Amino acid sequence: MNDILLILDYHSKYTEDIAEKLRLEGIACRILPGDALPSEIQAISPLGIILAGGTGADFPLSIDGRLLHTGIPILALGNTTASVCLLLNGEIKDTTMLKKVENVSFLASVLTEQLRTSQRMLHAINTLELSNELKPIAKWKDEIIGFKHQELNLFALGFQIESNDPDGNHILMRFAIDICGCSKWWSESAHIGLMRSHIEKTVGDGTAICAITGGLDSGVSAVLAHKVLGDRLRCIFVDTGLLREGEVEFVLKHYRDKENLSITLINAQDEFLDALSGIINAEEKQQTILNTMRRVLSEALEGVEYDAVIRGITCDEVLRYGMVDAIVPTEGKTVIAPLKELFKSEVRYVAEKLGMSKEVTNAQSFPGTGLALRLYGEVTKERLNLLRKADKIFSDAIYESDLAKKLFKFFACLFPMLGTKNDEYLVSFRAITTADTREGASLVLPARIPFDLIEECANKLTAECPQIARVNYDLTCIRIEVD
């Protein structure tokens, strides 16, 4: 058995929360889709399995019943509890929609030891009728919402682990350490060591290619691979013309001059502008940029010999989209993704352990589409220059005011103004923070930055760019439901 827990994903938000909590405690974990085959799971040979479900009334029907009889300890959380109950000959008595905090009482078990009651955010409750092989371990009022198997090392709780949740953390640690026998060996440094060994073993004496986008994910992957391969790693950076002001120089300064990566810079600004000509729809822009990037890289690598491709894909992307095709040609090549087990929120810590500068690790994320989707309407050189100027003025003011570390993102958007005599534009500044609610939603909130800062940015922008006729600050609050 490998000293690792396996999380089967039935709800990406809670899967990420559980994985991060385990790793913070030093428990190693891997993530697979919920429909992974029992043979895939047994090949990993984990010490335990967590079924990470959601909190809604509907429950997953894709759980393979054979999984429950592999002899591997299992903890079902959230609505996967109802699924497991049915697979073990139980029944669902009723479903109650709550979306409020309620008391849950615990019965004695190795999983719930030292817990008597806990306040839990209960969204929807599937009350259970247990078969003879199951024994209750958690109740809401007098209704059963959690159970253990009389013979198998199997537990289920009909609620999820929350963000600030000592009782939930206690349950996770009881399962990981006391039931599964995991040890606390995982850390960012340990992950780096494993990936270095994997790269060394996989590439051997061969060579590898890595496309650097300017983002942290591809940069960290390249730096990690470079520490193993040295000059046998060749990096390619494409200047799309859609990057922020000074972005190309920033990337080369850090990765080429400081990290000593071998980087080939390709100026493809004209190719991307030509490809985007006349396109207004955001989805069409996104697909056009992806297709153009693949074509540019394919042409650049024609006739180049390499054995492996280093990808900067993270677990967030794998869970959301699967292992989509890389932007670099991979046919007949070995693909190595050093960060595919990590979430974007964890990549920064790996970067710090690699010794990368704070200037890079603290830089705000930037979409692969660059400025194209922050520019409404057709992408033209003139409009890009205006948006680039607006974005820099606003970003510089945020950094100079020492507000950047308090914000999730800050940027500018450009809107053509219809019905004006000349080509005039509106610029919208946007700075946001994020928060989770106990009701199960994520909030994107407008940051309360000083009015004087916004006014100063607006005055400077309109003075330097006469085409900007209006400037506003976006106060939209967005609520994203997780179920």
C-alpha positions as MATLAB code, in Angstrom:
seq = 'MNDILLILDYHSKYTEDIAEKLRLEGIACRILPGDALPSEIQAISPLGIILAGGTGADFPLSIDGRLLHTGIPILALGNTTASVCLLLNGEIKDTTMLKKVENVSFLASVLTEQLRTSQRMLHAINTLELSNELKPIAKWKDEIIGFKHQELNLFALGFQIESNDPDGNHILMRFAIDICGCSKWWSESAHIGLMRSHIEKTVGDGTAICAITGGLDSGVSAVLAHKVLGDRLRCIFVDTGLLREGEVEFVLKHYRDKENLSITLINAQDEFLDALSGIINAEEKQQTILNTMRRVLSEALEGVEYDAVIRGITCDEVLRYGMVDAIVPTEGKTVIAPLKELFKSEVRYVAEKLGMSKEVTNAQSFPGTGLALRLYGEVTKERLNLLRKADKIFSDAIYESDLAKKLFKFFACLFPMLGTKNDEYLVSFRAITTADTREGASLVLPARIPFDLIEECANKLTAECPQIARVNYDLTCIRIEVD';
ca = [
       0.000    0.000    0.000;
       1.125    3.562   -0.731;
       1.086    6.096    2.105;
      -1.519    8.227    0.401;
      -5.262    8.935    0.441;
      -7.308    8.918   -2.741;
     -10.112   11.462   -3.183;
     -12.808   10.607   -5.709;
     -14.264   13.815   -7.111;
     -18.040   14.225   -7.185;
     -17.929   17.975   -6.489;
     -14.843   20.002   -7.406;
     -15.181   22.679   -4.707;
     -15.322   20.198   -1.829;
     -12.716   17.969   -3.432;
     -10.307   20.922   -3.445;
     -11.193   21.921    0.126;
     -10.595   18.394    1.438;
      -7.314   17.966   -0.451;
      -5.940   21.284    0.788;
      -6.902   20.532    4.391;
      -5.221   17.119    4.250;
      -2.031   18.504    2.702;
      -1.850   21.294    5.259;
      -1.713   18.517    7.856;
       1.010   16.689    5.911;
      -1.271   13.954    4.546;
      -0.532   13.043    0.923;
      -3.532   12.689   -1.378;
      -4.346   12.163   -5.021;
      -7.545   12.954   -6.895;
      -9.399   10.919   -9.495;
     -12.771   11.505  -11.199;
     -15.725    9.948   -9.445;
     -16.254    7.464  -12.279;
     -12.738    6.015  -12.002;
     -12.701    2.222  -12.352;
     -11.946    0.045   -9.298;
      -8.932   -1.334  -11.206;
      -7.491    2.211  -11.522;
      -8.002    2.770   -7.818;
      -6.446   -0.527   -6.776;
      -3.452    0.174   -9.045;
      -2.728    3.274   -6.933;
      -3.122    1.145   -3.801;
      -4.048    3.971   -1.396;
      -4.406    3.562    2.354;
      -7.899    5.049    2.188;
     -10.526    6.602   -0.084;
     -12.669    9.711    0.424;
     -15.810   10.151   -1.674;
     -16.107   13.940   -1.939;
     -19.731   14.702   -2.720;
     -21.719   17.909   -2.836;
     -24.353   19.223   -0.438;
     -27.456   19.166   -2.656;
     -30.393   16.760   -2.550;
     -29.365   14.964   -5.743;
     -26.716   12.308   -5.210;
     -24.229   10.699   -7.632;
     -25.305    7.490   -9.330;
     -21.878    6.681  -10.779;
     -20.312    5.107   -7.678;
     -19.250    1.563   -8.511;
     -20.503   -0.808   -5.813;
     -17.403   -2.989   -6.228;
     -15.379   -0.146   -4.748;
     -16.995   -0.713   -1.340;
     -15.643   -4.259   -1.164;
     -11.978   -3.709   -2.061;
     -10.920   -3.815    1.606;
      -9.679   -0.185    1.425;
     -11.121    2.097    4.167;
     -13.727    4.505    2.778;
     -15.186    7.793    4.023;
     -18.208    9.107    2.106;
     -18.994   12.805    2.630;
     -21.942   14.940    1.583;
     -24.494   13.477   -0.799;
     -22.339   10.441   -1.593;
     -23.631    9.132    1.772;
     -27.049    8.509    0.204;
     -25.425    6.743   -2.756;
     -23.457    4.392   -0.493;
     -26.509    3.729    1.679;
     -28.464    2.538   -1.369;
     -25.564    0.392   -2.568;
     -25.540   -1.305    0.846;
     -29.255   -2.172    0.745;
     -30.456    0.835    2.734;
     -33.155    3.315    1.759;
     -33.693    7.065    1.617;
     -36.677    7.936    3.827;
     -37.060   11.585    2.936;
     -35.262   14.655    1.600;
     -35.393   17.967    3.473;
     -34.144   21.281    2.072;
     -32.593   23.345    4.872;
     -29.757   25.689    3.885;
     -29.141   26.655    7.484;
     -26.972   25.796   10.467;
     -28.255   22.884   12.549;
     -26.938   20.706   15.364;
     -25.730   17.240   14.426;
     -25.267   14.657   17.190;
     -22.722   11.849   16.969;
     -22.854    8.291   18.247;
     -19.751    6.439   19.378;
     -17.381    5.273   16.628;
     -13.658    5.384   15.887;
     -14.369    8.135   13.333;
     -16.369   10.395   15.660;
     -14.395    9.787   18.852;
     -14.422   12.833   21.190;
     -17.296   14.412   19.236;
     -20.788   14.642   20.746;
     -22.463   17.458   18.838;
     -21.392   19.835   16.095;
     -23.010   22.802   14.386;
     -23.110   22.024   10.682;
     -24.265   23.951    7.632;
     -26.884   21.597    6.224;
     -28.069   22.391    2.699;
     -30.187   19.340    1.905;
     -30.620   16.297    4.112;
     -31.318   12.798    2.851;
     -32.576   10.940    5.927;
     -31.694    7.262    5.820;
     -33.194    3.867    6.606;
     -30.232    1.570    7.288;
     -29.877   -2.099    6.454;
     -28.847   -4.553    9.172;
     -25.187   -4.339    8.127;
     -25.061   -0.606    8.884;
     -24.978    1.223   12.222;
     -25.837    4.936   12.768;
     -23.053    7.332   13.825;
     -24.639   10.746   13.088;
     -28.147   12.147   13.524;
     -29.989   15.344   12.724;
     -32.784   15.617   15.272;
     -33.869   11.956   15.413;
     -33.074   11.187   11.794;
     -30.043    9.179   10.674;
     -27.646   11.067    8.360;
     -24.426    9.124    8.952;
     -23.426    5.501    9.408;
     -20.636    2.936    9.565;
     -20.525   -0.624    8.291;
     -20.594   -3.379   10.903;
     -17.784   -5.334    9.237;
     -16.185   -3.213    6.504;
     -13.953   -0.237    7.275;
     -16.549    2.103    5.779;
     -17.999    5.353    7.120;
     -20.427    7.943    5.741;
     -21.545   11.395    6.906;
     -24.292   13.363    5.155;
     -22.595   16.745    5.433;
     -19.420   18.313    4.109;
     -16.239   19.700    5.654;
     -16.437   23.509    5.870;
     -13.799   26.228    5.500;
     -13.270   27.079    9.176;
     -14.200   23.744   10.703;
     -12.292   22.248   13.678;
     -14.788   19.381   13.997;
     -14.527   18.609   10.272;
     -10.735   18.653   10.462;
     -10.913   16.304   13.458;
     -12.995   13.847   11.405;
     -10.557   13.996    8.477;
      -7.567   13.353   10.741;
      -9.315   10.499   12.548;
      -9.955    8.857    9.194;
      -6.518    9.553    7.718;
      -4.345    8.678   10.708;
      -6.316    6.463   13.095;
      -8.338    4.473   10.566;
      -6.139    4.437    7.451;
      -2.729    4.660    9.150;
      -1.401    7.562    7.055;
       1.735    9.368    8.188;
       2.394   13.099    7.887;
       5.079   13.124    5.224;
       3.687   15.420    2.523;
       4.980   18.956    1.957;
       5.706   21.207   -1.009;
       9.363   20.186   -0.746;
       8.390   16.513   -0.770;
       6.272   17.086   -3.880;
       9.177   18.813   -5.603;
      11.421   15.868   -4.770;
       8.929   13.373   -6.188;
       8.500   15.371   -9.397;
      12.254   15.783   -9.871;
      12.665   12.016   -9.587;
       9.784   11.472  -11.992;
      11.225   13.870  -14.582;
      14.713   12.374  -14.268;
      13.403    8.824  -14.646;
      11.010    9.662  -17.502;
      13.233   11.882  -19.663;
      16.495   10.115  -18.911;
      19.202   11.503  -21.215;
      16.620   12.979  -23.576;
      15.352   16.513  -24.145;
      12.105   18.300  -23.324;
      10.037   21.269  -24.512;
       7.955   23.634  -22.376;
       5.707   26.449  -23.623;
       5.850   29.342  -21.158;
       2.715   31.498  -21.220;
       3.779   34.118  -18.674;
       1.565   32.540  -15.998;
       2.849   30.996  -12.772;
       1.754   27.429  -13.580;
       3.860   27.048  -16.738;
       6.711   29.010  -15.146;
       6.905   26.796  -12.059;
       6.720   23.652  -14.207;
       9.588   24.936  -16.365;
      11.759   25.914  -13.391;
      11.198   22.537  -11.727;
      12.065   20.658  -14.920;
      15.117   22.879  -15.523;
      16.571   21.907  -12.142;
      16.673   18.327  -13.438;
      17.344   18.747  -17.155;
      19.362   21.958  -17.326;
      20.008   22.958  -20.949;
      18.195   19.830  -22.164;
      14.986   21.759  -21.488;
      14.050   24.217  -24.210;
      11.346   26.777  -23.431;
       9.274   28.714  -25.941;
       7.512   31.986  -25.160;
       5.087   33.456  -27.701;
       4.475   37.207  -27.745;
       0.835   37.245  -28.835;
       0.460   41.015  -28.688;
      -2.316   40.427  -26.140;
      -0.105   40.684  -23.056;
       0.004   43.477  -20.487;
       2.474   46.319  -20.777;
       5.986   45.125  -19.940;
       4.882   41.477  -19.683;
       7.346   40.136  -22.257;
      10.283   41.922  -20.633;
       9.153   40.755  -17.186;
       8.991   37.093  -18.253;
      12.396   37.156  -19.956;
      14.021   39.031  -17.060;
      12.934   36.437  -14.536;
      12.969   33.123  -16.368;
      15.838   33.708  -18.782;
      18.090   36.090  -16.824;
      17.430   34.944  -13.223;
      16.460   31.275  -13.609;
      18.824   30.694  -16.577;
      16.194   28.944  -18.676;
      16.878   28.565  -22.378;
      13.987   30.543  -23.914;
      13.130   31.135  -27.550;
      10.945   34.236  -27.983;
       8.532   34.170  -30.933;
       6.966   37.445  -32.039;
       3.545   36.419  -33.358;
       1.660   39.674  -32.772;
       0.626   40.049  -36.422;
      -0.572   36.436  -36.650;
      -2.871   36.818  -33.632;
      -4.253   40.198  -34.733;
      -4.978   38.852  -38.205;
      -6.676   35.766  -36.775;
      -8.845   37.864  -34.415;
      -9.854   40.381  -37.068;
     -13.624   40.830  -37.190;
     -14.335   38.490  -34.240;
     -16.567   39.931  -31.505;
     -17.901   36.878  -29.631;
     -15.860   35.979  -26.522;
     -15.981   32.210  -27.085;
     -14.867   32.628  -30.693;
     -11.988   34.833  -29.548;
     -10.919   32.204  -27.023;
     -10.972   29.359  -29.554;
      -9.194   31.478  -32.180;
      -6.407   32.352  -29.749;
      -5.971   28.674  -28.808;
      -5.906   27.540  -32.449;
      -3.441   30.277  -33.403;
      -1.158   29.443  -30.485;
      -1.099   25.766  -31.476;
      -0.330   26.652  -35.083;
       2.483   29.059  -34.152;
       4.097   26.539  -31.806;
       3.699   23.674  -34.269;
       5.469   25.697  -36.971;
       8.215   26.744  -34.543;
       8.891   23.134  -33.529;
       8.815   21.652  -37.007;
      11.991   19.601  -37.423;
      12.983   20.010  -33.745;
      13.832   16.766  -31.942;
      12.504   16.362  -28.385;
      11.439   13.437  -26.228;
       9.057   14.976  -23.692;
       6.658   17.878  -23.201;
       6.462   19.671  -19.848;
       2.933   20.953  -19.192;
       1.845   23.565  -16.659;
      -1.617   22.126  -16.070;
      -3.083   22.041  -12.540;
      -5.664   19.885  -10.797;
      -8.298   22.635  -11.169;
      -8.062   22.372  -14.943;
      -7.940   18.564  -14.982;
     -11.120   18.329  -12.868;
     -12.900   20.946  -14.968;
     -11.820   20.011  -18.482;
      -9.895   16.732  -18.248;
      -6.407   16.326  -19.737;
      -7.139   18.463  -22.806;
      -4.656   18.549  -25.669;
      -1.500   20.548  -25.006;
      -0.678   23.639  -27.080;
       2.627   21.974  -28.009;
       2.610   18.940  -30.369;
       2.747   15.790  -28.212;
       2.292   12.962  -30.705;
       4.840   10.285  -29.919;
       6.166   12.283  -26.966;
       6.000   11.698  -23.221;
       3.868   14.297  -21.437;
       4.922   15.346  -17.927;
       2.655   17.578  -15.821;
       4.474   18.274  -12.514;
       1.541   20.260  -11.060;
      -1.454   18.179  -12.138;
      -2.025   16.923   -8.565;
      -1.954   20.470   -7.134;
      -4.499   23.271   -7.153;
      -3.660   26.774   -8.321;
      -3.799   27.987   -4.730;
      -0.969   25.543   -3.874;
       1.315   26.339   -6.826;
       2.532   29.588   -5.252;
       3.918   27.663   -2.253;
       5.806   25.308   -4.571;
       7.233   28.360   -6.365;
       8.458   29.747   -3.059;
      10.120   26.424   -2.179;
      11.873   26.526   -5.558;
      13.345   29.875   -4.572;
      11.445   31.917   -7.167;
      11.258   35.645   -6.411;
       8.236   37.202   -4.689;
       7.898   39.504   -7.670;
       6.836   36.424   -9.628;
       5.044   34.391   -6.957;
       2.921   37.352   -5.825;
       2.032   38.547   -9.319;
      -1.711   38.400  -10.007;
      -2.926   35.717  -12.364;
      -3.577   36.568  -15.987;
      -5.838   34.646  -18.400;
      -4.344   32.741  -21.306;
      -6.460   34.864  -23.635;
      -4.577   37.941  -22.456;
      -6.394   41.233  -22.903;
      -8.643   39.945  -25.697;
     -11.638   39.094  -23.477;
     -11.270   42.296  -21.462;
     -11.703   44.215  -24.685;
     -15.342   44.176  -25.767;
     -15.832   44.116  -29.515;
     -13.224   43.537  -32.200;
      -9.575   43.286  -31.123;
      -7.437   45.913  -32.867;
      -3.953   47.237  -32.230;
      -5.279   50.660  -31.241;
      -7.781   49.219  -28.773;
      -5.150   46.926  -27.250;
      -2.819   49.890  -26.725;
      -5.592   51.852  -24.984;
      -6.522   48.925  -22.735;
      -2.858   48.223  -22.004;
      -2.381   51.843  -20.908;
      -5.518   51.798  -18.723;
      -4.548   48.494  -17.117;
      -1.048   49.746  -16.285;
      -2.258   53.033  -14.788;
      -4.732   51.223  -12.539;
      -2.360   48.372  -11.614;
       0.500   50.747  -10.799;
      -1.780   52.738   -8.496;
      -2.903   49.562   -6.710;
       0.694   48.408   -6.159;
       1.916   51.836   -5.069;
      -0.921   52.065   -2.519;
       0.054   48.645   -1.094;
      -3.442   47.298   -1.803;
      -2.452   44.422   -4.102;
      -1.958   41.858   -1.318;
      -5.538   42.440   -0.122;
      -7.123   41.843   -3.533;
      -7.864   38.736   -5.581;
      -7.652   40.522   -8.938;
      -7.560   44.058  -10.342;
      -7.724   45.052  -13.987;
      -9.325   47.292  -16.594;
     -11.851   46.567  -19.368;
     -12.444   48.555  -22.556;
     -15.868   49.165  -24.147;
     -16.500   50.921  -27.473;
     -19.078   53.711  -26.999;
     -21.871   53.446  -29.537;
     -23.462   56.496  -31.084;
     -20.451   58.810  -30.673;
     -19.088   60.875  -33.538;
     -15.511   59.709  -33.117;
     -14.025   56.417  -31.938;
     -14.508   56.913  -28.209;
     -14.316   54.356  -25.430;
     -15.375   53.676  -21.871;
     -12.882   52.125  -19.464;
     -14.143   50.179  -16.460;
     -11.778   49.563  -13.551;
     -12.436   46.406  -11.532;
     -10.881   45.236   -8.261;
     -12.319   42.211   -6.488;
     -12.079   40.047   -3.412;
     -13.673   36.632   -2.904;
     -15.484   34.950   -0.044;
     -17.367   31.733    0.652;
     -20.707   31.666    2.447;
     -21.921   28.918    4.760;
     -24.928   28.609    2.454;
     -22.617   27.048   -0.109;
     -22.043   29.965   -2.466;
     -18.891   31.777   -3.539;
     -18.995   35.563   -3.706;
     -17.038   37.840   -6.023;
     -17.117   41.193   -4.249;
     -16.081   44.659   -5.463;
     -13.154   45.892   -3.367;
     -13.692   49.091   -1.400;
     -10.666   50.953   -2.647;
     -10.191   54.701   -1.976;
     -12.180   57.015   -4.233;
      -9.154   59.304   -4.519;
      -7.202   56.468   -6.159;
      -9.939   55.848   -8.741;
     -10.261   59.571   -9.443;
      -6.518   59.961   -9.899;
      -6.407   56.997  -12.313;
      -9.371   58.347  -14.301;
      -7.862   61.813  -14.611;
      -4.479   60.465  -15.670;
      -5.998   58.090  -18.219;
      -8.269   60.657  -19.895;
      -5.423   63.179  -20.009;
      -3.055   60.717  -21.715;
      -5.680   59.063  -23.941;
      -8.235   61.518  -25.417;
     -10.142   58.589  -26.976;
     -11.223   57.521  -23.465;
     -14.424   59.501  -22.947;
     -15.710   57.799  -19.781;
     -14.193   55.944  -16.814;
     -16.161   54.001  -14.210;
     -15.518   51.583  -11.342;
     -17.362   48.253  -11.512;
     -19.310   47.605   -8.286;
     -21.048   44.411   -9.461;
     -21.298   41.633   -6.857;
     -21.499   38.112   -8.285;
     -22.837   35.118   -6.388;
     -21.770   31.696   -7.647;
     -23.798   28.765   -6.349;
     -21.849   25.541   -5.865;
     -24.812   23.171   -6.163;
];
